[in-house]
PDB file of C-alpha atoms and ligand atoms in Angstrom:
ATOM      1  CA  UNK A   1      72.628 221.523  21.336  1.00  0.00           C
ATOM      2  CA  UNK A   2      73.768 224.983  20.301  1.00  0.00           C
ATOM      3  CA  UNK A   3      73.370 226.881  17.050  1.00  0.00           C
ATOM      4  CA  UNK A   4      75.755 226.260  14.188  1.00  0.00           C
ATOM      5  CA  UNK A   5      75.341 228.488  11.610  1.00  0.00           C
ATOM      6  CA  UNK A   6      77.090 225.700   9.275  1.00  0.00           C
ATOM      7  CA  UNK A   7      73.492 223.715   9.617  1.00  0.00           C
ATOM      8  CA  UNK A   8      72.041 222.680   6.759  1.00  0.00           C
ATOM      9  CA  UNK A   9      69.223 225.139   7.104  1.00  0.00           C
ATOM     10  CA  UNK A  10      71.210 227.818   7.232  1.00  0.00           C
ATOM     11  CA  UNK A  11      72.892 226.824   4.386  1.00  0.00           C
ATOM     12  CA  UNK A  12      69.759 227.164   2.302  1.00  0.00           C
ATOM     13  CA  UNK A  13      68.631 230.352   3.623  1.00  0.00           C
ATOM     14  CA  UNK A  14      71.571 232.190   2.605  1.00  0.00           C
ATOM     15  CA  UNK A  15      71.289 230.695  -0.932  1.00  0.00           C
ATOM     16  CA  UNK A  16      74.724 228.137  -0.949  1.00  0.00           C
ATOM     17  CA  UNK A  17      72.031 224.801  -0.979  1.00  0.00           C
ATOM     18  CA  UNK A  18      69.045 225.074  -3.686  1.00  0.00           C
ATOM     19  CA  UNK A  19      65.410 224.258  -1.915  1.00  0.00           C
ATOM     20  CA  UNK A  20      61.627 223.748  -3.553  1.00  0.00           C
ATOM     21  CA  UNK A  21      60.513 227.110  -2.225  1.00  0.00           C
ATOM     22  CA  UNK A  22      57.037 226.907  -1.496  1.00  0.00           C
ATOM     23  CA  UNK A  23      56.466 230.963   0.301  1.00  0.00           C
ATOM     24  CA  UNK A  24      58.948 233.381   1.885  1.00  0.00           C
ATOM     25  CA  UNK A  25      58.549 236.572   2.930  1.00  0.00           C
ATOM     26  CA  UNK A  26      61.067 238.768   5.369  1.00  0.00           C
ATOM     27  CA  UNK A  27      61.328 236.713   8.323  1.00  0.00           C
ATOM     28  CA  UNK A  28      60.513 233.359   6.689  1.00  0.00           C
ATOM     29  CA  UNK A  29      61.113 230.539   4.165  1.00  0.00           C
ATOM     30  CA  UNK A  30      59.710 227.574   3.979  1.00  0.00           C
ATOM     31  CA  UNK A  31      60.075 224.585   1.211  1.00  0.00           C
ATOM     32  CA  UNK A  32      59.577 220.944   0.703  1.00  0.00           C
ATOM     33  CA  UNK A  33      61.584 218.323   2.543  1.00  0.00           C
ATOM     34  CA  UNK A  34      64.278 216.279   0.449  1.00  0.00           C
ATOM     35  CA  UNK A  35      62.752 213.423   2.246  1.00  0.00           C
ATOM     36  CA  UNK A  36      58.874 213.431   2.193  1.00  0.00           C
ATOM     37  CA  UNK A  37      57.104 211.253   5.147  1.00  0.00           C
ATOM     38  CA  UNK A  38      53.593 212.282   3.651  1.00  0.00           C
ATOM     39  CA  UNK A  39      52.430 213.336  -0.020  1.00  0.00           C
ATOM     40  CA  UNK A  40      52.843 216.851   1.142  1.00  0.00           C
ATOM     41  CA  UNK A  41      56.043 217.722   3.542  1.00  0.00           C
ATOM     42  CA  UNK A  42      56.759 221.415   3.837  1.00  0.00           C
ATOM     43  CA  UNK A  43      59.732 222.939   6.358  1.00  0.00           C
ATOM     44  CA  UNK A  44      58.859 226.339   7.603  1.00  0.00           C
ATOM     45  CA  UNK A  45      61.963 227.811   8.917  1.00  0.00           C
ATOM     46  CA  UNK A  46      62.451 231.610  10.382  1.00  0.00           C
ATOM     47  CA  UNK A  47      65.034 233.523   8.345  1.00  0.00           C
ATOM     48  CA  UNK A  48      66.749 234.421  11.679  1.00  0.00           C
ATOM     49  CA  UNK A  49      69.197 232.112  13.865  1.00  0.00           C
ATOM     50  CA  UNK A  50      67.061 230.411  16.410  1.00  0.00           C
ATOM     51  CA  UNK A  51      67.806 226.944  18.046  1.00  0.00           C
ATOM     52  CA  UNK A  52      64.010 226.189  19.580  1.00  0.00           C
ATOM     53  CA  UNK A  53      61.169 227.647  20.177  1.00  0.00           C
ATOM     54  CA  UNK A  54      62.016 228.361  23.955  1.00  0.00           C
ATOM     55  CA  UNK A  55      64.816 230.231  22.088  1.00  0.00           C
ATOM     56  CA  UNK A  56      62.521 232.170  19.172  1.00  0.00           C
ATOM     57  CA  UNK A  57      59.668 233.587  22.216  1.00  0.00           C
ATOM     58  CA  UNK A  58      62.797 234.513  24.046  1.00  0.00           C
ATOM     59  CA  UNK A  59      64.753 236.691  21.122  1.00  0.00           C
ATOM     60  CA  UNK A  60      62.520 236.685  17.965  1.00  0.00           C
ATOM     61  CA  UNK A  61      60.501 239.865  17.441  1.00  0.00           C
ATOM     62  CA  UNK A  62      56.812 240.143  17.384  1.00  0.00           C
ATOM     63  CA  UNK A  63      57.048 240.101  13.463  1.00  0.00           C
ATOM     64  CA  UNK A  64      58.889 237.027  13.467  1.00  0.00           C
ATOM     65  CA  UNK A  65      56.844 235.084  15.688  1.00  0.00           C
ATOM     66  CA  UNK A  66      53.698 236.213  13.993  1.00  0.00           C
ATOM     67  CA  UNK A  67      54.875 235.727  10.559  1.00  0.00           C
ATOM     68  CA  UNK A  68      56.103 232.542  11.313  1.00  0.00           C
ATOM     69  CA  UNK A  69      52.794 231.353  12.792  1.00  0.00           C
ATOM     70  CA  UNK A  70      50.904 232.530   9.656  1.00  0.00           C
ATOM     71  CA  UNK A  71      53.082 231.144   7.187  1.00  0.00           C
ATOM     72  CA  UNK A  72      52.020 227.745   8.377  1.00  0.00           C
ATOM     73  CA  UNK A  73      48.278 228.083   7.365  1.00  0.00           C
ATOM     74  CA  UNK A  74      49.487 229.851   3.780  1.00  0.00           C
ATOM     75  CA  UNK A  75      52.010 226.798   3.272  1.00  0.00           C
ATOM     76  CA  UNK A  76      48.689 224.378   4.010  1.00  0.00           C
ATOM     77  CA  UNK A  77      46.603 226.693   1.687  1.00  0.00           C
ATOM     78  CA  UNK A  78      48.933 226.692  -1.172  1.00  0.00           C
ATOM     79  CA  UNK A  79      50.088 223.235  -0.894  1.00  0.00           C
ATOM     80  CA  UNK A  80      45.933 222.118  -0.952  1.00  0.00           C
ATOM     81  CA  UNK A  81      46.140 220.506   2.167  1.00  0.00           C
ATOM     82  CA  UNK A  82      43.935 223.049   3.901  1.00  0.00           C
ATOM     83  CA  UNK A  83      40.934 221.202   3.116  1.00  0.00           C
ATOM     84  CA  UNK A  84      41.800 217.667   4.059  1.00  0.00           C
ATOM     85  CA  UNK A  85      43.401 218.731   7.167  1.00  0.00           C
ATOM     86  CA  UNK A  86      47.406 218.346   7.922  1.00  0.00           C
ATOM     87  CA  UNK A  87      49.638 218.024  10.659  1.00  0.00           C
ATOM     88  CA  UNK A  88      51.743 220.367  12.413  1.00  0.00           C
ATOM     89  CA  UNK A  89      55.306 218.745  13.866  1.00  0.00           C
ATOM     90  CA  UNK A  90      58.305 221.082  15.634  1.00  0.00           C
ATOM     91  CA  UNK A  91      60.789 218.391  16.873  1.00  0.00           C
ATOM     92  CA  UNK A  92      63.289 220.409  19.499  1.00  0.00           C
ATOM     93  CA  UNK A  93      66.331 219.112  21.286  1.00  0.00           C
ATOM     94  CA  UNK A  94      67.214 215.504  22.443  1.00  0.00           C
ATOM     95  CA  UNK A  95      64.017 214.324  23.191  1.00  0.00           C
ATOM     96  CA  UNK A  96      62.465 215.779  20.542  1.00  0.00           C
ATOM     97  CA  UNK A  97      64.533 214.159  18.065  1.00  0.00           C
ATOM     98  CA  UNK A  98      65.535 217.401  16.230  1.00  0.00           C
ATOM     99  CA  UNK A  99      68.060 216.655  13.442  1.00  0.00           C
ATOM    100  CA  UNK A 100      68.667 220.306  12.164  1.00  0.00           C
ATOM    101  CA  UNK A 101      69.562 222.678  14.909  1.00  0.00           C
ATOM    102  CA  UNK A 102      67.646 225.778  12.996  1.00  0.00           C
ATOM    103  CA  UNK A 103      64.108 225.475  14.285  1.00  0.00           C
ATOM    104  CA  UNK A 104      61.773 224.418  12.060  1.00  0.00           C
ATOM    105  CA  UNK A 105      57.525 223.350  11.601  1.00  0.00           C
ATOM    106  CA  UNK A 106      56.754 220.482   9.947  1.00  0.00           C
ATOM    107  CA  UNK A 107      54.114 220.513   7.298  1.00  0.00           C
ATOM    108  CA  UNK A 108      52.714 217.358   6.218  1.00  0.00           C
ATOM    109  CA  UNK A 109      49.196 216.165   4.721  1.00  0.00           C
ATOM    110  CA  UNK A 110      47.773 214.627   1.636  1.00  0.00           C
ATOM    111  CA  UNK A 111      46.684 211.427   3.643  1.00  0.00           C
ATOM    112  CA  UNK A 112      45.937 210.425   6.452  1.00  0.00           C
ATOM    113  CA  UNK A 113      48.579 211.046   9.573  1.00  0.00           C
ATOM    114  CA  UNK A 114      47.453 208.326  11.631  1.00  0.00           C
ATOM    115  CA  UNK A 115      48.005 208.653  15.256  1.00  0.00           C
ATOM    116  CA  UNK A 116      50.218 211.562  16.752  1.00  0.00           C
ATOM    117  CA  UNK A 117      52.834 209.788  18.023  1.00  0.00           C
ATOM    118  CA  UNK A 118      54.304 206.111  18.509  1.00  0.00           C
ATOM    119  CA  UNK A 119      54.116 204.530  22.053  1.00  0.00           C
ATOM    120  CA  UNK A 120      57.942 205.196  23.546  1.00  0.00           C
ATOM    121  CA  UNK A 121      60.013 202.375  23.400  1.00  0.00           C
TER     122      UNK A 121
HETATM  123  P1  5GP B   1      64.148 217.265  12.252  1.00  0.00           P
HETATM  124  O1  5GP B   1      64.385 215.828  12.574  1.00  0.00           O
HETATM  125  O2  5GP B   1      65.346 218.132  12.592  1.00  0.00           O
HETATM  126  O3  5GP B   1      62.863 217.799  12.805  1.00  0.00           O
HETATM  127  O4  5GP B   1      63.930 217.326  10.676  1.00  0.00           O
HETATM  128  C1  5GP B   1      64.896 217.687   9.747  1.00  0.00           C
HETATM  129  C2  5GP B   1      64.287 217.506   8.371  1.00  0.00           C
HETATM  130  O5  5GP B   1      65.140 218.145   7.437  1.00  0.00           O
HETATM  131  C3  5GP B   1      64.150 216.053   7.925  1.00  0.00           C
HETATM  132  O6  5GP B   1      62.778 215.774   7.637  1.00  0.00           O
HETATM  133  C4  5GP B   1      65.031 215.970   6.664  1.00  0.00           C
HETATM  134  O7  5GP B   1      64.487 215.158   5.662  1.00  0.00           O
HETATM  135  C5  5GP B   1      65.105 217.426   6.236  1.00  0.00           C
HETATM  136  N1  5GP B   1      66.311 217.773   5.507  1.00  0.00           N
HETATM  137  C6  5GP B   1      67.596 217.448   5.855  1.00  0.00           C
HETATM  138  N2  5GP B   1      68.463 217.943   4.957  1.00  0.00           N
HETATM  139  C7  5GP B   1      67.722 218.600   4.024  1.00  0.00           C
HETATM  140  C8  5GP B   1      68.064 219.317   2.842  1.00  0.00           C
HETATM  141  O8  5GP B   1      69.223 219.467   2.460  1.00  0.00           O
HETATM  142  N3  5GP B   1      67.040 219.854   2.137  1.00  0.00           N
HETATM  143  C9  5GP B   1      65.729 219.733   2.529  1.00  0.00           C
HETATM  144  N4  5GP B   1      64.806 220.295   1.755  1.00  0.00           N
HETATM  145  N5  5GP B   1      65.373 219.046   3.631  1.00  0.00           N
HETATM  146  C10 5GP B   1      66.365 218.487   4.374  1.00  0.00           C
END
């Protein structure tokens, strides 16, 4: 998988695809997912072009790693999910059954997650 800057996530970050913005700031954006697994599903996304997260600690700057980090807590905080507890998902490559090659944290709470992940098939 390689990056295409025709993904969908791109797309929204340069404005051509309208998103539920929940924060940005300079080096992130995140908003809700047009497909919700969990009362609360939030995408955080880095503004810049990065594939994985072996990619983003290989090129992404200090900034962007460590505003991308903290914009997870603020998205739990503002979303009210900071108090229940949430769950944290980053699905990369193949294996990890990423979709959208623009990586990306998943953001979900408002109920229970149940376990972390289904037995493999
Ligand atoms: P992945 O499987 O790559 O980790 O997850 C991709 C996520 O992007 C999915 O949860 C899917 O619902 C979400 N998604 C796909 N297209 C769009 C879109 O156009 N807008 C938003 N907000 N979410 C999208």
């Amino acid at each position: 998988m390689s990056y295409d800057s025709a993904n969908i996530f791109a797309r929204i970050l340069r404005g051509e695809i309208p998103c539920r913005k929940v924060y940005e700031d300079a080096h992130v954006l995140a908003f809700h997912d047009i497909q919700p697994q969990a009362p609360v599903h939030v995408l955080v996304v880095p503004r810049g072009a990065y594939l994985s997260w072996d990619d983003f600690h290989a090129a992404a700057s200090d900034a962007e790693q460590a505003a991308l980090s903290r914009a997870i807590g603020t998205v739990a905080r503002l979303t009210g999910i900071d108090a229940g507890g949430y769950r944290v998902i980053s699905n990369c490559g193949r294996n990890g059954h990423q979709e959208v090659p623009h990586l990306h944290v998943h953001v979900l709470g408002g109920r229970p997650m149940g376990r972390m992940v289904a037995k493999a098939e």
